[in-house]
Short mmCIF file of C-alpha atoms in Angstrom, two decimals:
data_model
loop_
_atom_site.label_atom_id
_atom_site.label_comp_id
_atom_site.label_asym_id
_atom_site.label_seq_id
_atom_site.Cartn_x
_atom_site.Cartn_y
_atom_site.Cartn_z
CA ARG C 1497 106.90 69.09 29.60
CA SER C 1498 110.40 70.52 30.06
CA LEU C 1499 111.91 72.85 32.63
CA TRP C 1500 111.99 75.51 29.91
CA ASP C 1501 108.21 75.26 29.43
CA ILE C 1502 107.54 75.48 33.16
CA CYS C 1503 109.82 78.46 33.69
CA LYS C 1504 108.37 80.31 30.71
CA GLN C 1505 104.76 79.79 31.88
CA TYR C 1506 105.07 80.35 35.60
CA THR C 1507 108.19 82.37 36.44
CA LYS C 1508 109.91 85.69 35.82
CA GLU C 1509 113.31 84.56 37.09
CA PRO C 1510 116.22 85.03 34.63
CA ALA C 1511 117.85 81.73 33.63
CA CYS C 1512 115.16 79.93 35.62
CA TRP C 1513 115.48 76.69 33.63
CA GLN C 1514 119.14 76.43 34.56
CA LYS C 1515 118.42 76.90 38.28
CA LEU C 1516 115.21 74.91 38.60
CA GLY C 1517 116.77 71.57 37.61
CA PRO C 1518 119.40 71.43 40.38
CA LEU C 1519 116.83 72.75 42.88
CA ASN C 1520 114.58 69.76 42.15
CA GLU C 1521 117.30 67.25 41.22
CA ILE C 1522 116.01 67.06 37.65
CA ASN C 1523 118.24 66.76 34.59
CA ALA C 1524 117.65 69.89 32.53
CA ASN C 1525 117.85 67.91 29.27
CA ARG C 1526 115.06 65.41 29.96
CA ARG C 1527 111.31 65.76 29.81
CA ILE C 1528 109.35 65.74 33.06
CA ALA C 1529 106.92 62.89 33.69
CA PRO C 1530 103.29 63.79 34.50
CA GLY C 1531 102.69 63.96 38.24
CA THR C 1532 106.23 65.07 39.10
CA ARG C 1533 106.20 67.60 41.96
CA ILE C 1534 108.39 70.65 41.32
CA ARG C 1535 109.34 73.26 43.91
CA ILE C 1536 109.52 76.86 42.66
CA PRO C 1537 110.60 79.70 44.99
CA ALA C 1538 107.69 82.09 45.55
CA ALA C 1539 109.84 85.09 44.55
CA TRP C 1540 110.27 83.63 41.06
CA LEU C 1541 106.55 83.40 40.25
CA LYS C 1542 104.89 85.71 37.71
CA VAL C 1543 101.66 85.55 39.66
CA PRO C 1544 101.97 85.95 43.42
CA ALA C 1545 101.02 82.83 45.32
CA ALA C 1546 97.90 83.12 47.46
CA SER C 1547 97.15 81.17 50.61
CA ALA C 1548 94.12 79.44 52.04
CA THR C 1549 92.82 79.85 55.60
CA ILE C 1550 91.47 77.32 58.07
CA LEU C 1551 88.08 78.69 59.07
CA PHE C 1552 86.91 75.91 61.38
CA VAL C 1553 88.32 72.83 63.09
CA GLN C 1554 86.43 70.07 64.91
CA GLY C 1555 88.15 67.09 66.55
CA LYS C 1556 91.64 65.86 65.65
CA VAL C 1557 92.97 67.60 62.51
CA GLU C 1558 96.59 68.03 61.43
CA CYS C 1559 98.27 70.54 59.15
CA GLN C 1560 101.39 69.50 57.23
CA THR C 1561 103.77 72.09 55.78
CA PRO C 1562 105.35 71.58 52.34
CA ASP C 1563 108.58 70.38 54.03
CA GLY C 1564 106.68 67.60 55.82
CA GLN C 1565 106.37 69.03 59.33
CA SER C 1566 103.06 68.40 61.12
CA GLN C 1567 101.19 70.33 63.78
CA PRO C 1568 97.63 70.45 65.09
CA ALA C 1569 95.42 72.56 62.84
CA ALA C 1570 93.88 75.68 64.33
CA GLU C 1571 91.40 78.27 63.13
CA ASP C 1572 92.95 81.21 61.23
CA ASP C 1573 96.03 79.16 60.24
CA LYS C 1574 97.32 80.07 56.77
CA LEU C 1575 97.95 77.25 54.29
CA PRO C 1576 100.50 77.96 51.51
CA ILE C 1577 100.92 76.07 48.25
CA GLY C 1578 102.00 72.52 48.96
CA ALA C 1579 100.47 72.39 52.43
CA SER C 1580 98.24 69.46 53.36
CA ILE C 1581 95.45 69.09 55.89
CA VAL C 1582 94.54 65.72 57.34
CA THR C 1583 91.38 65.03 59.29
CA HIS C 1584 91.39 62.05 61.62
CA ASP C 1585 88.21 61.84 63.71
CA GLY C 1586 87.35 65.47 63.05
CA SER C 1587 86.42 67.87 60.25
CA ALA C 1588 87.65 71.19 58.92
CA THR C 1589 86.55 74.08 56.72
CA ILE C 1590 89.07 75.85 54.46
CA GLY C 1591 88.49 79.27 52.90
CA PHE C 1592 90.10 80.52 49.67
CA ALA C 1593 90.94 84.00 48.39
CA ASP C 1594 87.74 84.38 46.37
CA GLY C 1595 85.43 83.27 49.22
CA SER C 1596 85.13 79.65 48.04
CA THR C 1597 85.19 77.00 50.76
CA ILE C 1598 85.94 73.30 51.20
CA VAL C 1599 84.58 71.14 54.01
CA LEU C 1600 86.71 68.08 54.77
CA GLU C 1601 84.90 65.21 56.42
CA ALA C 1602 86.59 62.82 58.86
CA HIS C 1603 89.44 60.57 57.63
CA SER C 1604 90.34 62.77 54.66
CA ALA C 1605 93.62 64.19 53.32
CA LEU C 1606 93.91 67.18 50.99
CA THR C 1607 96.91 68.98 49.45
CA LEU C 1608 96.86 72.51 48.01
CA ASP C 1609 98.53 72.27 44.60
CA THR C 1610 97.81 75.71 43.11
CA LEU C 1611 96.74 78.96 44.75
CA SER C 1612 97.06 81.83 42.26
CA ASN C 1613 95.60 85.27 42.83
CA PHE C 1614 95.52 87.37 39.64
CA GLU C 1615 95.03 90.69 41.38
CA ASP C 1616 94.89 92.80 38.21
CA ALA C 1617 92.13 90.65 36.70
CA GLY C 1618 90.44 89.86 40.02
CA MET C 1619 90.58 86.13 39.23
CA VAL C 1620 91.64 83.28 41.52
CA ASP C 1621 92.73 79.83 40.35
CA SER C 1622 92.90 77.01 42.89
CA THR C 1623 93.78 73.34 42.53
CA VAL C 1624 93.48 70.85 45.35
CA ARG C 1625 94.50 67.20 45.39
CA LEU C 1626 92.36 64.75 47.35
CA GLN C 1627 94.45 61.80 48.56
CA HIS C 1628 91.61 60.05 50.35
CA GLY C 1629 88.31 60.79 52.02
CA THR C 1630 85.50 63.20 51.19
CA ILE C 1631 85.23 66.94 50.54
CA LYS C 1632 82.33 69.22 49.73
CA THR C 1633 83.25 72.32 47.75
CA ARG C 1634 81.33 75.55 47.28
CA VAL C 1635 82.87 77.76 44.57
CA ILE C 1636 81.66 81.33 44.64
CA LYS C 1637 79.97 82.61 41.49
CA ARG C 1638 81.70 85.83 40.52
CA GLU C 1639 83.02 87.82 37.56
CA PRO C 1640 85.62 87.33 36.30
CA ARG C 1641 85.12 83.66 37.02
CA SER C 1642 87.73 81.80 39.01
CA LEU C 1643 88.77 78.26 38.19
CA PHE C 1644 88.65 75.55 40.85
CA LYS C 1645 89.98 72.02 40.27
CA THR C 1646 89.78 68.93 42.44
CA ILE C 1647 92.24 66.22 41.41
CA THR C 1648 91.92 62.60 42.53
CA PRO C 1649 93.79 59.48 41.39
CA THR C 1650 90.80 58.60 39.21
CA ALA C 1651 89.47 61.90 37.82
CA VAL C 1652 89.66 65.68 37.68
CA ALA C 1653 86.66 67.88 38.49
CA SER C 1654 86.81 71.46 37.16
CA VAL C 1655 84.28 74.18 37.97
CA ARG C 1656 83.64 77.89 37.75
CA GLY C 1657 81.04 78.65 40.39
CA THR C 1658 79.08 75.74 41.83
CA GLU C 1659 78.61 73.37 44.76
CA TYR C 1660 79.77 69.78 44.50
CA ARG C 1661 81.11 66.88 46.56
CA VAL C 1662 83.93 64.43 45.83
CA ASN C 1663 84.19 61.13 47.70
CA LEU C 1664 87.27 58.99 47.09
CA VAL C 1665 86.46 55.34 47.87
CA PRO C 1666 89.44 52.98 48.36
CA ALA C 1667 89.69 49.63 46.62
CA GLN C 1668 87.90 46.83 48.50
CA GLN C 1669 87.34 43.12 48.09
CA THR C 1670 84.06 43.75 46.30
CA GLU C 1671 85.45 46.76 44.41
CA GLN C 1672 88.91 45.98 43.03
CA LYS C 1673 89.63 49.53 41.87
CA GLN C 1674 89.69 52.83 43.66
CA LYS C 1675 86.78 55.01 42.58
CA ALA C 1676 85.69 58.61 42.91
CA LEU C 1677 82.09 59.70 43.32
CA VAL C 1678 81.23 63.25 42.25
CA GLU C 1679 77.84 64.76 43.10
CA VAL C 1680 76.79 68.17 41.80
CA TYR C 1681 74.27 70.18 43.83
CA GLU C 1682 74.51 73.53 42.03
CA GLY C 1683 75.98 74.71 38.72
CA LEU C 1684 78.00 72.55 36.35
CA VAL C 1685 81.11 70.42 36.88
CA ASP C 1686 83.37 68.99 34.15
CA VAL C 1687 84.62 65.55 35.22
CA GLY C 1688 87.34 63.98 33.12
CA ALA C 1689 89.54 60.88 33.14
CA GLN C 1690 91.28 58.75 30.51
CA GLN C 1691 90.75 61.43 27.83
CA THR C 1692 86.98 61.32 28.39
CA SER C 1693 85.03 64.19 29.93
CA PHE C 1694 81.41 64.71 30.93
CA PRO C 1695 79.68 67.96 31.89
CA VAL C 1696 77.72 67.06 35.04
CA PRO C 1697 74.77 69.40 35.79
CA ALA C 1698 73.07 70.07 39.12
CA GLU C 1699 71.19 67.14 40.69
CA TYR C 1700 73.37 64.63 38.82
CA GLY C 1701 76.34 62.52 39.87
CA ILE C 1702 79.09 60.54 38.18
CA VAL C 1703 81.29 57.54 39.07
CA THR C 1704 84.90 57.16 37.93
CA ARG C 1705 87.20 54.18 38.53
CA GLN C 1706 90.97 54.22 38.44
CA GLY C 1707 92.26 53.57 34.94
CA GLU C 1708 88.78 53.76 33.36
CA ALA C 1709 86.79 56.45 31.57
CA PRO C 1710 83.96 57.98 33.65
CA GLN C 1711 80.49 56.49 33.49
CA ALA C 1712 77.68 58.66 32.16
CA PRO C 1713 76.10 60.99 34.75
CA VAL C 1714 73.01 59.72 36.59
CA LYS C 1715 70.21 61.50 38.40
CA LEU C 1716 70.74 61.90 42.15
CA LEU C 1717 68.14 60.69 44.64
CA THR C 1718 65.60 63.22 45.82
CA ALA C 1719 65.87 64.89 49.21
CA PRO C 1720 64.50 62.88 52.15
CA VAL C 1721 61.63 64.35 54.14
CA PHE C 1722 61.90 64.50 57.92
CA SER C 1723 59.11 62.94 59.94
CA SER C 1724 56.74 65.40 61.57
CA ARG C 1725 58.47 66.46 64.76
CA GLN C 1726 59.29 69.30 67.07
CA THR C 1727 62.46 71.33 66.49
CA SER C 1728 63.18 72.32 70.10
CA TYR C 1729 64.28 69.81 72.74
CA SER C 1730 65.43 69.86 76.34
CA ARG C 1731 67.90 67.17 77.36
CA THR C 1732 70.07 66.21 80.32
CA MET C 1733 73.67 67.48 80.09
CA ASP C 1734 76.88 66.72 81.96
CA ALA C 1735 79.09 69.13 83.91
CA ASP C 1736 80.77 70.26 80.67
CA GLY C 1737 77.42 71.13 79.07
CA ILE C 1738 77.43 68.13 76.73
CA GLN C 1739 74.15 66.38 75.97
CA THR C 1740 73.93 62.90 77.53
CA GLU C 1741 70.29 62.10 76.71
CA ALA C 1742 69.73 61.21 73.05
CA ILE C 1743 67.28 62.72 70.55
CA GLN C 1744 65.72 60.41 67.98
CA ILE C 1745 65.64 61.93 64.47
CA THR C 1746 63.56 60.05 61.87
CA TRP C 1747 62.59 60.55 58.24
CA HIS C 1748 60.52 58.94 55.48
CA GLU C 1749 62.20 56.35 53.28
CA VAL C 1750 63.44 57.34 49.80
CA ALA C 1751 62.84 54.92 46.94
CA GLY C 1752 66.13 53.43 45.73
CA ALA C 1753 68.12 54.45 48.80
CA ALA C 1754 70.78 52.03 50.07
CA SER C 1755 71.73 54.21 53.05
CA TYR C 1756 71.35 57.69 54.50
CA ARG C 1757 73.75 60.33 55.80
CA LEU C 1758 72.73 62.88 58.42
CA GLN C 1759 75.13 65.74 59.05
CA ILE C 1760 74.79 68.19 61.91
CA LEU C 1761 76.21 71.64 61.21
CA ALA C 1762 76.39 74.89 63.13
CA ASP C 1763 73.37 77.16 62.73
CA PRO C 1764 73.94 79.30 59.58
CA ALA C 1765 72.23 82.20 61.36
CA GLN C 1766 75.11 82.26 63.84
CA SER C 1767 78.02 81.81 61.41
CA ASN C 1768 78.74 82.33 57.71
CA THR C 1769 81.25 79.47 57.80
CA GLU C 1770 79.95 75.96 57.15
CA LYS C 1771 80.93 74.01 60.27
CA LEU C 1772 80.46 70.24 60.20
CA LEU C 1773 80.03 68.96 63.76
CA GLN C 1774 78.67 65.43 63.49
CA ASN C 1775 78.24 62.86 60.73
CA TYR C 1776 75.90 59.85 60.90
CA LYS C 1777 75.55 57.09 58.30
CA THR C 1778 72.82 54.46 58.59
CA THR C 1779 70.75 52.01 56.56
CA ASN C 1780 67.73 52.80 58.75
CA ASN C 1781 65.44 55.80 58.48
CA GLY C 1782 66.45 57.23 61.84
CA VAL C 1783 69.42 57.93 64.14
CA SER C 1784 69.96 58.79 67.80
CA VAL C 1785 71.75 62.13 68.11
CA ASN C 1786 73.88 62.75 71.19
CA GLY C 1787 76.91 64.72 72.37
CA LEU C 1788 75.79 68.25 71.40
CA LYS C 1789 75.94 71.45 73.42
CA ALA C 1790 72.99 73.73 74.05
CA GLY C 1791 72.18 75.81 70.97
CA CYS C 1792 70.65 75.60 67.51
CA TYR C 1793 71.90 73.46 64.60
CA ARG C 1794 71.16 72.68 60.94
CA LEU C 1795 70.32 69.12 59.94
CA ASP C 1796 71.50 68.12 56.47
CA LEU C 1797 69.99 64.78 55.37
CA ARG C 1798 70.75 62.94 52.11
CA ALA C 1799 70.04 59.48 50.66
CA ASN C 1800 72.78 57.38 49.03
CA ASP C 1801 72.00 55.19 46.02
CA GLN C 1802 73.33 51.69 45.32
CA ALA C 1803 76.50 53.07 43.69
CA GLY C 1804 77.20 55.27 46.72
CA LEU C 1805 76.27 58.60 45.13
CA GLN C 1806 74.84 60.98 47.69
CA GLY C 1807 71.57 62.66 46.74
CA MET C 1808 70.00 66.05 47.28
CA ALA C 1809 69.62 67.43 50.79
CA GLY C 1810 66.62 67.79 53.03
CA TYR C 1811 67.09 70.42 55.72
CA SER C 1812 65.69 70.97 59.18
CA LYS C 1813 66.55 72.86 62.36
CA LEU C 1814 67.36 71.45 65.76
CA CYS C 1815 67.49 73.58 68.92
CA LEU C 1816 68.72 72.07 72.16
CA ALA C 1817 68.49 73.40 75.73
CA ARG C 1818 69.69 72.04 79.06
CA ARG C 1819 66.88 70.17 80.73
CA LEU C 1820 65.64 71.73 83.97
CA ALA C 1821 66.65 69.93 87.16
CA ALA C 1822 64.06 67.51 88.52
CA PRO C 1823 62.34 68.80 91.69
CA LEU C 1824 63.51 67.23 94.95
CA ILE C 1825 60.18 66.46 96.55
CA HIS C 1826 59.74 66.66 100.34
CA ALA C 1827 56.84 65.24 102.34
CA PRO C 1828 56.04 64.48 106.01
CA SER C 1829 57.60 61.27 107.33
CA ASP C 1830 54.10 59.91 107.97
CA VAL C 1831 52.35 60.24 104.64
CA SER C 1832 49.38 58.20 105.80
CA ALA C 1833 48.15 60.56 108.46
CA GLY C 1834 44.84 62.28 107.90
CA THR C 1835 42.92 63.22 104.79
CA SER C 1836 45.30 65.99 103.66
CA LEU C 1837 48.95 66.00 102.63
CA SER C 1838 51.37 68.95 102.26
CA VAL C 1839 54.19 68.47 99.79
CA SER C 1840 57.01 70.94 98.96
CA TRP C 1841 60.30 71.10 97.03
CA GLN C 1842 63.15 73.53 96.43
CA ALA C 1843 62.46 76.01 93.64
CA VAL C 1844 64.04 74.94 90.33
CA THR C 1845 66.17 77.56 88.54
CA GLY C 1846 64.70 78.50 85.17
CA SER C 1847 61.22 77.12 85.86
CA THR C 1848 58.07 79.15 85.23
CA HIS C 1849 55.67 76.76 86.99
CA TYR C 1850 55.29 73.17 88.15
CA GLN C 1851 53.07 70.32 87.00
CA ILE C 1852 51.77 67.97 89.71
CA GLU C 1853 50.58 64.60 88.45
CA LEU C 1854 48.27 62.27 90.37
CA ALA C 1855 47.79 58.64 89.26
CA GLU C 1856 46.37 55.35 90.47
CA ASP C 1857 49.54 53.37 89.60
CA ALA C 1858 53.29 53.81 90.05
CA GLN C 1859 53.88 53.94 86.27
CA PHE C 1860 51.45 56.88 85.94
CA THR C 1861 49.54 55.18 83.14
CA ARG C 1862 46.19 55.58 84.90
CA GLY C 1863 46.19 59.26 85.64
CA LEU C 1864 43.64 60.93 87.83
CA LYS C 1865 44.47 64.56 87.10
CA SER C 1866 47.22 67.12 86.55
CA ILE C 1867 47.56 70.32 88.56
CA ASP C 1868 49.64 73.41 87.69
CA SER C 1869 51.24 75.39 90.51
CA LEU C 1870 53.24 78.60 90.48
CA GLN C 1871 54.63 77.84 93.93
CA PRO C 1872 56.99 74.97 94.92
CA SER C 1873 54.39 73.43 97.20
CA PHE C 1874 50.82 72.18 97.29
CA THR C 1875 48.31 70.55 99.63
CA LEU C 1876 46.30 67.53 98.60
CA GLN C 1877 43.03 66.45 100.20
CA GLY C 1878 40.96 63.35 99.66
CA GLU C 1879 40.34 59.78 100.73
CA THR C 1880 41.60 57.89 97.61
CA PRO C 1881 45.11 56.30 97.55
CA VAL C 1882 47.24 58.08 94.97
CA TYR C 1883 50.76 58.30 93.51
CA ILE C 1884 52.24 61.81 93.24
CA ARG C 1885 55.14 63.30 91.21
CA VAL C 1886 56.19 66.82 90.18
CA THR C 1887 57.77 68.17 86.96
CA ALA C 1888 59.40 71.61 86.59
CA MET C 1889 58.22 73.49 83.48
CA GLY C 1890 60.16 76.25 81.69
CA GLU C 1891 60.00 78.38 78.56
CA LYS C 1892 59.73 76.96 75.03
CA GLY C 1893 58.57 73.57 76.26
CA ASN C 1894 61.62 72.95 78.45
CA ALA C 1895 60.60 70.43 81.09
CA SER C 1896 62.54 68.52 83.74
CA LEU C 1897 62.36 64.82 84.32
CA PRO C 1898 59.67 63.98 86.87
CA SER C 1899 60.59 63.91 90.55
CA ARG C 1900 60.59 60.68 92.50
CA SER C 1901 57.07 59.41 93.01
CA LEU C 1902 55.34 59.51 96.38
CA PHE C 1903 52.52 57.16 97.41
CA TRP C 1904 49.84 58.56 99.69
CA GLN C 1905 47.36 56.31 101.51
CA PRO C 1906 44.87 58.60 103.32
CA SER C 1907 43.59 57.33 106.65
CA LYS C 1908 39.87 57.45 107.42
CA PRO C 1909 38.88 59.87 110.22
CA GLU C 1910 38.42 58.21 113.63
CA GLU C 1911 34.80 57.92 114.75
CA GLU C 1912 33.83 59.73 117.98
CA ASP C 1913 33.05 57.58 121.05
CA TRP C 1914 29.43 58.65 121.20
CA THR C 1915 28.82 57.44 117.66
CA VAL C 1916 29.89 53.97 118.81
CA LEU C 1917 27.81 54.07 122.01
CA ILE C 1918 24.53 54.92 120.30
CA PRO C 1919 23.92 51.46 118.83
CA ILE C 1920 24.98 49.83 122.10
CA GLY C 1921 22.56 52.02 124.09
CA LEU C 1922 19.70 51.25 121.78
CA TYR C 1923 20.44 47.55 122.18
CA LEU C 1924 20.33 47.76 126.00
CA ILE C 1925 17.12 49.73 126.00
CA GLY C 1926 15.56 47.05 123.85
CA LEU C 1927 16.53 44.37 126.40
CA ILE C 1928 14.96 46.33 129.27
CA LEU C 1929 11.69 46.80 127.46
CA ILE C 1930 11.53 43.09 126.75
#
């Protein structure tokens, strides 16, 4: 293409083609090679340039302006054409003028190439360029339909209302060429490279390699099913309210799966923005989840096939509460005196009642019985040696860790003197009679 073509299509500036060359250090008489980046002043454009907005940031994420300056990304930041966002160990969600969103996973880099808002027609065209990493895109279905393109070094994905994911995999020793994996979860995506294009429908994925035509679309793996489990947990947390006691999440194996990916997102009931908080990848059918704050979350679980395509999602809910403090049990210094024992502890904030466990062994595997008490104290009577511990119980199954265990060895009551003298007296009387 020439500067004349570009000016005619995109600008309203008089004598644009004469000005645009010097501005970009391009000879006005030569054709422009594909991939050349051209700067056009916003005031020259026929269609006013739109901007994107950072809706959510988690972890270390940077925003780079078109002139190359970098700063930490923050929610509500505006991203103009040419801006880039780079996720390091974090994630980010970007919103576009028509309500479409992109979620960038960790270690990704994305540049906004085109953001056009045709206000008269109500249409929005957006083009993003994925340098590396993974993005999941949800394009809003609306009329008139907007056009959304994701460009990678290996392929271009074009959609008008759908949900899809693009994962750019770098070249490795076992894979000599960079490749892009495109998975479609809703709608239809056109994926093209090397003058070959495939329409990829929902529940299908496609693999493209740099310099090669795309492979034919293949069916994505079915959604994994979570193992039967509870959805509400209480766990120990540190002073900052961060979970320090893990939760084991498991699921049933999916035929053909090479690995699994579990993502933890903010509860959709609390926010309309998709917020990616944690990302786990494993070859097993379970992970240990840690480092969350109290609250509810959405679990998004998918199986990856041998080519790396990520399948359909299985969903579940996870609610987490701070575990109640363990009762600090008090007892008399002499716990062997008599046939009764009084035990007490300080009331635990948030508890509704207490569970007192009695067992024959210190591991509490041979339990005798369990007693519920509304008060932070109880009195035990008996003659059998027993181990004792107390657990604070709260609402929705929230329970503390057990208190320290206490061993009680009841002493037998002392026999009165006269009960000892009776046999002796009978013995003496027998001697006299003899």
